[in-house]
Amino acid sequence: MIPLAIAGMLGFICGLLASVLQLTGGSAVTVGLIAAVVSAGAALASIVGVRAERGEITIVALLRAGLAATLAVFLYAGMLAFLRDGKPLI
Protein backbone atom coordinates (compact mmCIF):
# COMPACT_ATOMS: atom_id res chain seq x y z
CA MET A 1 0.00 0.00 0.00
CA ILE A 2 2.76 2.45 0.89
CA PRO A 3 4.62 2.12 -2.45
CA LEU A 4 1.42 2.91 -4.33
CA ALA A 5 0.80 5.95 -2.14
CA ILE A 6 4.31 7.20 -2.86
CA ALA A 7 3.85 6.55 -6.59
CA GLY A 8 0.54 8.40 -6.59
CA MET A 9 1.98 11.37 -4.74
CA LEU A 10 5.03 11.54 -7.01
CA GLY A 11 2.98 11.29 -10.19
CA PHE A 12 0.60 14.00 -9.00
CA ILE A 13 3.22 16.41 -7.63
CA CYS A 14 5.64 15.99 -10.54
CA GLY A 15 2.78 16.41 -13.03
CA LEU A 16 1.59 19.53 -11.25
CA LEU A 17 5.12 20.93 -11.16
CA ALA A 18 5.78 20.20 -14.83
CA SER A 19 2.43 21.70 -15.82
CA VAL A 20 2.93 24.90 -13.84
CA LEU A 21 6.44 25.35 -15.25
CA GLN A 22 5.18 24.52 -18.78
CA LEU A 23 7.91 21.92 -19.30
CA THR A 24 8.07 20.37 -22.76
CA GLY A 25 10.31 17.96 -24.60
CA GLY A 26 13.29 16.47 -22.83
CA SER A 27 12.75 18.20 -19.52
CA ALA A 28 9.20 16.86 -19.23
CA VAL A 29 10.42 13.35 -20.02
CA THR A 30 13.22 13.69 -17.47
CA VAL A 31 10.82 14.65 -14.68
CA GLY A 32 8.57 11.72 -15.60
CA LEU A 33 11.48 9.28 -15.55
CA ILE A 34 12.62 10.57 -12.17
CA ALA A 35 9.12 10.02 -10.77
CA ALA A 36 9.06 6.47 -12.19
CA VAL A 37 12.51 5.54 -10.87
CA VAL A 38 11.87 6.91 -7.38
CA SER A 39 8.50 5.13 -7.25
CA ALA A 40 10.08 1.86 -8.32
CA GLY A 41 12.81 2.32 -5.71
CA ALA A 42 10.25 2.85 -2.98
CA ALA A 43 8.43 -0.29 -4.07
CA LEU A 44 11.65 -2.30 -4.02
CA ALA A 45 12.53 -0.98 -0.58
CA SER A 46 9.21 -2.23 0.77
CA ILE A 47 10.25 -5.89 0.44
CA VAL A 48 13.48 -5.62 2.43
CA GLY A 49 13.45 -8.05 5.33
CA VAL A 50 10.65 -10.24 4.02
CA ARG A 51 11.09 -13.93 4.83
CA ALA A 52 10.19 -15.99 1.79
CA GLU A 53 11.78 -17.99 -0.97
CA ARG A 54 14.19 -16.12 -3.23
CA GLY A 55 12.08 -16.66 -6.35
CA GLU A 56 8.91 -15.38 -4.72
CA ILE A 57 10.67 -12.27 -3.43
CA THR A 58 11.99 -11.52 -6.93
CA ILE A 59 8.57 -11.88 -8.52
CA VAL A 60 6.88 -9.70 -5.92
CA ALA A 61 9.62 -7.08 -6.17
CA LEU A 62 9.29 -6.85 -9.95
CA LEU A 63 5.51 -6.66 -9.80
CA ARG A 64 5.55 -3.95 -7.12
CA ALA A 65 8.20 -1.89 -8.90
CA GLY A 66 6.44 -2.17 -12.25
CA LEU A 67 3.06 -1.26 -10.84
CA ALA A 68 4.44 1.71 -8.88
CA ALA A 69 6.39 3.06 -11.86
CA THR A 70 3.38 2.62 -14.17
CA LEU A 71 1.05 4.39 -11.74
CA ALA A 72 3.45 7.31 -11.38
CA VAL A 73 3.91 7.67 -15.14
CA PHE A 74 0.20 7.50 -15.92
CA LEU A 75 -0.67 10.05 -13.26
CA TYR A 76 2.15 12.28 -14.48
CA ALA A 77 1.00 12.02 -18.11
CA GLY A 78 -2.61 12.66 -17.09
CA MET A 79 -1.65 15.77 -15.14
CA LEU A 80 0.37 17.06 -18.10
CA ALA A 81 -2.45 16.44 -20.54
CA PHE A 82 -5.13 17.95 -18.31
CA LEU A 83 -3.33 20.93 -16.80
CA ARG A 84 -0.63 21.90 -19.30
CA ASP A 85 -2.39 21.05 -22.56
CA GLY A 86 -5.98 21.60 -21.43
CA LYS A 87 -7.24 18.30 -22.86
CA PRO A 88 -10.07 16.48 -21.09
CA LEU A 89 -9.08 13.09 -19.75
CA ILE A 90 -12.05 11.25 -21.22
Tab-separated table of N, CA, C and O in Angstrom:
chain	number	residue	atom	x	y	z
A	1	MET	N	0.818	-1.194	0.000
A	1	MET	CA	0.000	0.000	0.000
A	1	MET	C	0.861	1.257	0.000
A	1	MET	O	0.572	2.191	-0.702
A	2	ILE	N	1.912	1.272	0.804
A	2	ILE	CA	2.763	2.451	0.889
A	2	ILE	C	3.443	2.768	-0.441
A	2	ILE	O	3.470	3.933	-0.842
A	3	PRO	N	3.996	1.772	-1.174
A	3	PRO	CA	4.621	2.116	-2.453
A	3	PRO	C	3.640	2.742	-3.445
A	3	PRO	O	4.011	3.627	-4.208
A	4	LEU	N	2.389	2.308	-3.417
A	4	LEU	CA	1.418	2.905	-4.330
A	4	LEU	C	1.060	4.323	-3.909
A	4	LEU	O	0.808	5.181	-4.756
A	5	ALA	N	1.056	4.580	-2.614
A	5	ALA	CA	0.800	5.946	-2.143
A	5	ALA	C	1.939	6.868	-2.568
A	5	ALA	O	1.698	8.000	-3.011
A	6	ILE	N	3.156	6.391	-2.442
A	6	ILE	CA	4.310	7.198	-2.858
A	6	ILE	C	4.271	7.428	-4.368
A	6	ILE	O	4.521	8.545	-4.845
A	7	ALA	N	3.939	6.406	-5.134
A	7	ALA	CA	3.847	6.548	-6.589
A	7	ALA	C	2.756	7.538	-6.972
A	7	ALA	O	2.945	8.369	-7.868
A	8	GLY	N	1.629	7.463	-6.307
A	8	GLY	CA	0.542	8.404	-6.592
A	8	GLY	C	0.920	9.832	-6.262
A	8	GLY	O	0.650	10.761	-7.037
A	9	MET	N	1.567	10.015	-5.117
A	9	MET	CA	1.985	11.366	-4.737
A	9	MET	C	3.030	11.913	-5.706
A	9	MET	O	2.963	13.081	-6.102
A	10	LEU	N	3.996	11.083	-6.081
A	10	LEU	CA	5.033	11.544	-7.007
A	10	LEU	C	4.461	11.872	-8.382
A	10	LEU	O	4.827	12.878	-8.983
A	11	GLY	N	3.586	11.024	-8.887
A	11	GLY	CA	2.975	11.292	-10.185
A	11	GLY	C	2.174	12.582	-10.177
A	11	GLY	O	2.249	13.393	-11.108
A	12	PHE	N	1.425	12.800	-9.100
A	12	PHE	CA	0.602	14.003	-8.999
A	12	PHE	C	1.461	15.253	-8.846
A	12	PHE	O	1.295	16.239	-9.565
A	13	ILE	N	2.407	15.218	-7.913
A	13	ILE	CA	3.218	16.408	-7.634
A	13	ILE	C	4.139	16.736	-8.811
A	13	ILE	O	4.275	17.902	-9.191
A	14	CYS	N	4.771	15.733	-9.392
A	14	CYS	CA	5.640	15.992	-10.541
A	14	CYS	C	4.830	16.485	-11.742
A	14	CYS	O	5.277	17.372	-12.474
A	15	GLY	N	3.648	15.935	-11.947
A	15	GLY	CA	2.784	16.408	-13.029
A	15	GLY	C	2.329	17.831	-12.811
A	15	GLY	O	2.296	18.643	-13.737
A	16	LEU	N	1.991	18.161	-11.579
A	16	LEU	CA	1.594	19.530	-11.253
A	16	LEU	C	2.754	20.494	-11.465
A	16	LEU	O	2.595	21.557	-12.058
A	17	LEU	N	3.937	20.109	-10.999
A	17	LEU	CA	5.124	20.935	-11.156
A	17	LEU	C	5.463	21.147	-12.630
A	17	LEU	O	5.728	22.276	-13.059
A	18	ALA	N	5.460	20.087	-13.408
A	18	ALA	CA	5.783	20.200	-14.833
A	18	ALA	C	4.733	21.017	-15.574
A	18	ALA	O	5.065	21.753	-16.506
A	19	SER	N	3.484	20.927	-15.163
A	19	SER	CA	2.426	21.698	-15.816
A	19	SER	C	2.544	23.180	-15.498
A	19	SER	O	2.395	24.034	-16.382
A	20	VAL	N	2.807	23.501	-14.249
A	20	VAL	CA	2.930	24.900	-13.844
A	20	VAL	C	4.135	25.552	-14.508
A	20	VAL	O	4.067	26.705	-14.943
A	21	LEU	N	5.230	24.801	-14.619
A	21	LEU	CA	6.439	25.347	-15.247
A	21	LEU	C	6.408	25.254	-16.767
A	21	LEU	O	7.353	25.686	-17.425
A	22	GLN	N	5.347	24.674	-17.325
A	22	GLN	CA	5.182	24.519	-18.777
A	22	GLN	C	6.366	23.779	-19.408
A	22	GLN	O	6.894	24.194	-20.444
A	23	LEU	N	6.798	22.699	-18.769
A	23	LEU	CA	7.913	21.922	-19.297
A	23	LEU	C	7.475	21.155	-20.538
A	23	LEU	O	6.378	20.605	-20.588
A	24	THR	N	8.344	21.127	-21.532
A	24	THR	CA	8.067	20.375	-22.758
A	24	THR	C	9.331	19.626	-23.161
A	24	THR	O	10.413	19.908	-22.680
A	25	GLY	N	9.173	18.675	-24.036
A	25	GLY	CA	10.309	17.957	-24.597
A	25	GLY	C	11.076	17.132	-23.590
A	25	GLY	O	10.509	16.407	-22.774
A	26	GLY	N	12.404	17.280	-23.653
A	26	GLY	CA	13.292	16.471	-22.828
A	26	GLY	C	13.147	16.705	-21.343
A	26	GLY	O	13.275	15.774	-20.543
A	27	SER	N	12.880	17.937	-20.949
A	27	SER	CA	12.753	18.204	-19.518
A	27	SER	C	11.492	17.571	-18.939
A	27	SER	O	11.503	17.080	-17.807
A	28	ALA	N	10.416	17.524	-19.704
A	28	ALA	CA	9.197	16.860	-19.227
A	28	ALA	C	9.407	15.357	-19.112
A	28	ALA	O	8.943	14.730	-18.159
A	29	VAL	N	10.130	14.782	-20.063
A	29	VAL	CA	10.422	13.347	-20.021
A	29	VAL	C	11.332	13.030	-18.840
A	29	VAL	O	11.150	12.021	-18.148
A	30	THR	N	12.305	13.901	-18.582
A	30	THR	CA	13.222	13.687	-17.473
A	30	THR	C	12.497	13.675	-16.134
A	30	THR	O	12.747	12.818	-15.283
A	31	VAL	N	11.586	14.607	-15.936
A	31	VAL	CA	10.820	14.649	-14.684
A	31	VAL	C	9.962	13.397	-14.544
A	31	VAL	O	9.863	12.814	-13.461
A	32	GLY	N	9.361	12.942	-15.632
A	32	GLY	CA	8.569	11.716	-15.595
A	32	GLY	C	9.406	10.486	-15.278
A	32	GLY	O	8.983	9.617	-14.513
A	33	LEU	N	10.594	10.407	-15.849
A	33	LEU	CA	11.479	9.282	-15.555
A	33	LEU	C	11.950	9.299	-14.106
A	33	LEU	O	12.058	8.242	-13.473
A	34	ILE	N	12.226	10.474	-13.574
A	34	ILE	CA	12.625	10.567	-12.174
A	34	ILE	C	11.494	10.080	-11.272
A	34	ILE	O	11.729	9.338	-10.312
A	35	ALA	N	10.266	10.479	-11.566
A	35	ALA	CA	9.122	10.022	-10.770
A	35	ALA	C	8.985	8.506	-10.841
A	35	ALA	O	8.722	7.847	-9.821
A	36	ALA	N	9.177	7.926	-12.028
A	36	ALA	CA	9.059	6.475	-12.191
A	36	ALA	C	10.158	5.739	-11.438
A	36	ALA	O	9.893	4.728	-10.756
A	37	VAL	N	11.385	6.222	-11.520
A	37	VAL	CA	12.510	5.544	-10.871
A	37	VAL	C	12.391	5.615	-9.349
A	37	VAL	O	12.615	4.622	-8.642
A	38	VAL	N	12.026	6.774	-8.829
A	38	VAL	CA	11.874	6.906	-7.376
A	38	VAL	C	10.716	6.036	-6.871
A	38	VAL	O	10.812	5.409	-5.818
A	39	SER	N	9.634	5.988	-7.634
A	39	SER	CA	8.502	5.134	-7.249
A	39	SER	C	8.893	3.662	-7.240
A	39	SER	O	8.533	2.924	-6.326
A	40	ALA	N	9.628	3.245	-8.260
A	40	ALA	CA	10.080	1.856	-8.317
A	40	ALA	C	11.042	1.555	-7.166
A	40	ALA	O	10.999	0.476	-6.576
A	41	GLY	N	11.892	2.505	-6.837
A	41	GLY	CA	12.809	2.322	-5.711
A	41	GLY	C	12.084	2.178	-4.394
A	41	GLY	O	12.459	1.358	-3.542
A	42	ALA	N	11.043	2.970	-4.203
A	42	ALA	CA	10.252	2.854	-2.976
A	42	ALA	C	9.552	1.503	-2.907
A	42	ALA	O	9.450	0.897	-1.828
A	43	ALA	N	9.080	1.017	-4.047
A	43	ALA	CA	8.428	-0.290	-4.069
A	43	ALA	C	9.426	-1.413	-3.771
A	43	ALA	O	9.108	-2.357	-3.052
A	44	LEU	N	10.626	-1.286	-4.294
A	44	LEU	CA	11.648	-2.297	-4.025
A	44	LEU	C	12.093	-2.262	-2.569
A	44	LEU	O	12.396	-3.302	-1.980
A	45	ALA	N	12.126	-1.093	-1.980
A	45	ALA	CA	12.529	-0.975	-0.577
A	45	ALA	C	11.496	-1.582	0.361
A	45	ALA	O	11.824	-1.941	1.495
A	46	SER	N	10.267	-1.713	-0.099
A	46	SER	CA	9.215	-2.225	0.771
A	46	SER	C	9.313	-3.732	1.007
A	46	SER	O	8.619	-4.266	1.871
A	47	ILE	N	10.143	-4.440	0.257
A	47	ILE	CA	10.248	-5.890	0.442
A	47	ILE	C	11.496	-6.290	1.229
A	47	ILE	O	11.737	-7.467	1.428
A	48	VAL	N	12.269	-5.308	1.666
A	48	VAL	CA	13.483	-5.616	2.428
A	48	VAL	C	13.090	-6.261	3.755
A	48	VAL	O	12.219	-5.771	4.468
A	49	GLY	N	13.711	-7.362	4.070
A	49	GLY	CA	13.453	-8.049	5.331
A	49	GLY	C	12.320	-9.051	5.293
A	49	GLY	O	11.980	-9.645	6.326
A	50	VAL	N	11.729	-9.273	4.140
A	50	VAL	CA	10.646	-10.241	4.015
A	50	VAL	C	11.234	-11.647	4.011
A	50	VAL	O	12.220	-11.920	3.335
A	51	ARG	N	10.630	-12.540	4.768
A	51	ARG	CA	11.087	-13.925	4.826
A	51	ARG	C	10.253	-14.775	3.878
A	51	ARG	O	9.084	-15.048	4.139
A	52	ALA	N	10.858	-15.137	2.773
A	52	ALA	CA	10.191	-15.989	1.791
A	52	ALA	C	11.270	-16.588	0.892
A	52	ALA	O	12.452	-16.276	1.029
A	53	GLU	N	10.833	-17.411	-0.030
A	53	GLU	CA	11.780	-17.987	-0.973
A	53	GLU	C	12.306	-16.906	-1.911
A	53	GLU	O	11.628	-15.927	-2.198
A	54	ARG	N	13.517	-17.120	-2.383
A	54	ARG	CA	14.189	-16.123	-3.232
A	54	ARG	C	13.385	-15.822	-4.498
A	54	ARG	O	13.257	-14.684	-4.903
A	55	GLY	N	12.850	-16.857	-5.123
A	55	GLY	CA	12.079	-16.664	-6.355
A	55	GLY	C	10.810	-15.859	-6.132
A	55	GLY	O	10.440	-15.020	-6.954
A	56	GLU	N	10.142	-16.115	-5.021
A	56	GLU	CA	8.915	-15.381	-4.716
A	56	GLU	C	9.203	-13.910	-4.441
A	56	GLU	O	8.458	-13.032	-4.858
A	57	ILE	N	10.299	-13.653	-3.735
A	57	ILE	CA	10.665	-12.272	-3.432
A	57	ILE	C	10.963	-11.515	-4.727
A	57	ILE	O	10.557	-10.363	-4.893
A	58	THR	N	11.658	-12.162	-5.656
A	58	THR	CA	11.989	-11.522	-6.928
A	58	THR	C	10.736	-11.184	-7.718
A	58	THR	O	10.615	-10.080	-8.264
A	59	ILE	N	9.806	-12.109	-7.785
A	59	ILE	CA	8.569	-11.879	-8.524
A	59	ILE	C	7.775	-10.745	-7.906
A	59	ILE	O	7.302	-9.837	-8.603
A	60	VAL	N	7.631	-10.753	-6.598
A	60	VAL	CA	6.879	-9.704	-5.916
A	60	VAL	C	7.562	-8.352	-6.080
A	60	VAL	O	6.907	-7.331	-6.306
A	61	ALA	N	8.881	-8.332	-6.005
A	61	ALA	CA	9.619	-7.078	-6.168
A	61	ALA	C	9.415	-6.495	-7.561
A	61	ALA	O	9.179	-5.285	-7.706
A	62	LEU	N	9.494	-7.338	-8.576
A	62	LEU	CA	9.294	-6.853	-9.946
A	62	LEU	C	7.867	-6.363	-10.176
A	62	LEU	O	7.649	-5.335	-10.837
A	63	LEU	N	6.902	-7.086	-9.645
A	63	LEU	CA	5.508	-6.657	-9.800
A	63	LEU	C	5.243	-5.337	-9.088
A	63	LEU	O	4.593	-4.433	-9.631
A	64	ARG	N	5.750	-5.199	-7.867
A	64	ARG	CA	5.551	-3.954	-7.118
A	64	ARG	C	6.232	-2.782	-7.805
A	64	ARG	O	5.656	-1.701	-7.925
A	65	ALA	N	7.462	-2.978	-8.248
A	65	ALA	CA	8.202	-1.894	-8.900
A	65	ALA	C	7.536	-1.497	-10.211
A	65	ALA	O	7.395	-0.306	-10.509
A	66	GLY	N	7.109	-2.473	-10.985
A	66	GLY	CA	6.440	-2.168	-12.254
A	66	GLY	C	5.121	-1.447	-12.066
A	66	GLY	O	4.823	-0.484	-12.775
A	67	LEU	N	4.343	-1.898	-11.099
A	67	LEU	CA	3.062	-1.255	-10.838
A	67	LEU	C	3.250	0.168	-10.327
A	67	LEU	O	2.550	1.094	-10.763
A	68	ALA	N	4.201	0.377	-9.431
A	68	ALA	CA	4.441	1.709	-8.881
A	68	ALA	C	4.934	2.658	-9.965
A	68	ALA	O	4.461	3.801	-10.067
A	69	ALA	N	5.868	2.207	-10.795
A	69	ALA	CA	6.387	3.060	-11.863
A	69	ALA	C	5.290	3.384	-12.878
A	69	ALA	O	5.167	4.525	-13.335
A	70	THR	N	4.471	2.404	-13.217
A	70	THR	CA	3.382	2.624	-14.171
A	70	THR	C	2.358	3.610	-13.625
A	70	THR	O	1.900	4.498	-14.347
A	71	LEU	N	2.004	3.467	-12.356
A	71	LEU	CA	1.053	4.388	-11.741
A	71	LEU	C	1.595	5.813	-11.751
A	71	LEU	O	0.878	6.756	-12.107
A	72	ALA	N	2.852	5.977	-11.397
A	72	ALA	CA	3.447	7.315	-11.377
A	72	ALA	C	3.468	7.928	-12.773
A	72	ALA	O	3.127	9.103	-12.949
A	73	VAL	N	3.834	7.141	-13.775
A	73	VAL	CA	3.915	7.665	-15.143
A	73	VAL	C	2.536	8.023	-15.681
A	73	VAL	O	2.357	9.070	-16.316
A	74	PHE	N	1.532	7.194	-15.422
A	74	PHE	CA	0.203	7.496	-15.925
A	74	PHE	C	-0.408	8.711	-15.234
A	74	PHE	O	-1.063	9.535	-15.881
A	75	LEU	N	-0.195	8.847	-13.935
A	75	LEU	CA	-0.669	10.052	-13.255
A	75	LEU	C	0.055	11.289	-13.762
A	75	LEU	O	-0.555	12.343	-13.962
A	76	TYR	N	1.347	11.167	-13.961
A	76	TYR	CA	2.145	12.275	-14.485
A	76	TYR	C	1.644	12.685	-15.872
A	76	TYR	O	1.431	13.870	-16.138
A	77	ALA	N	1.462	11.720	-16.749
A	77	ALA	CA	0.996	12.022	-18.105
A	77	ALA	C	-0.417	12.611	-18.087
A	77	ALA	O	-0.723	13.528	-18.858
A	78	GLY	N	-1.260	12.110	-17.205
A	78	GLY	CA	-2.610	12.663	-17.090
A	78	GLY	C	-2.608	14.102	-16.605
A	78	GLY	O	-3.358	14.944	-17.103
A	79	MET	N	-1.749	14.397	-15.639
A	79	MET	CA	-1.649	15.773	-15.144
A	79	MET	C	-1.123	16.693	-16.236
A	79	MET	O	-1.598	17.830	-16.389
A	80	LEU	N	-0.149	16.232	-17.002
A	80	LEU	CA	0.365	17.060	-18.099
A	80	LEU	C	-0.712	17.318	-19.142
A	80	LEU	O	-0.869	18.448	-19.608
A	81	ALA	N	-1.431	16.283	-19.515
A	81	ALA	CA	-2.454	16.444	-20.541
A	81	ALA	C	-3.578	17.346	-20.058
A	81	ALA	O	-4.058	18.210	-20.808
A	82	PHE	N	-3.991	17.190	-18.818
A	82	PHE	CA	-5.126	17.949	-18.315
A	82	PHE	C	-4.758	19.381	-17.971
A	82	PHE	O	-5.459	20.317	-18.371
A	83	LEU	N	-3.665	19.582	-17.259
A	83	LEU	CA	-3.332	20.926	-16.796
A	83	LEU	C	-2.520	21.737	-17.806
A	83	LEU	O	-2.804	22.908	-18.029
A	84	ARG	N	-1.491	21.135	-18.392
A	84	ARG	CA	-0.632	21.900	-19.302
A	84	ARG	C	-1.290	22.088	-20.667
A	84	ARG	O	-1.301	23.185	-21.205
A	85	ASP	N	-1.844	21.001	-21.211
A	85	ASP	CA	-2.389	21.050	-22.564
A	85	ASP	C	-3.875	21.393	-22.601
A	85	ASP	O	-4.398	21.729	-23.653
A	86	GLY	N	-4.568	21.276	-21.489
A	86	GLY	CA	-5.982	21.602	-21.429
A	86	GLY	C	-6.897	20.581	-22.089
A	86	GLY	O	-8.024	20.889	-22.441
A	87	LYS	N	-6.431	19.342	-22.255
A	87	LYS	CA	-7.244	18.299	-22.865
A	87	LYS	C	-8.051	17.589	-21.788
A	87	LYS	O	-7.538	17.271	-20.725
A	88	PRO	N	-9.316	17.293	-22.046
A	88	PRO	CA	-10.069	16.484	-21.088
A	88	PRO	C	-9.537	15.062	-21.053
A	88	PRO	O	-9.029	14.553	-22.049
A	89	LEU	N	-9.631	14.438	-19.908
A	89	LEU	CA	-9.081	13.086	-19.752
A	89	LEU	C	-9.909	12.022	-20.429
A	89	LEU	O	-9.400	10.977	-20.799
A	90	ILE	N	-11.189	12.255	-20.573
A	90	ILE	CA	-12.051	11.254	-21.222
A	90	ILE	C	-12.667	11.819	-22.461
A	90	ILE	O	-13.074	12.903	-22.565
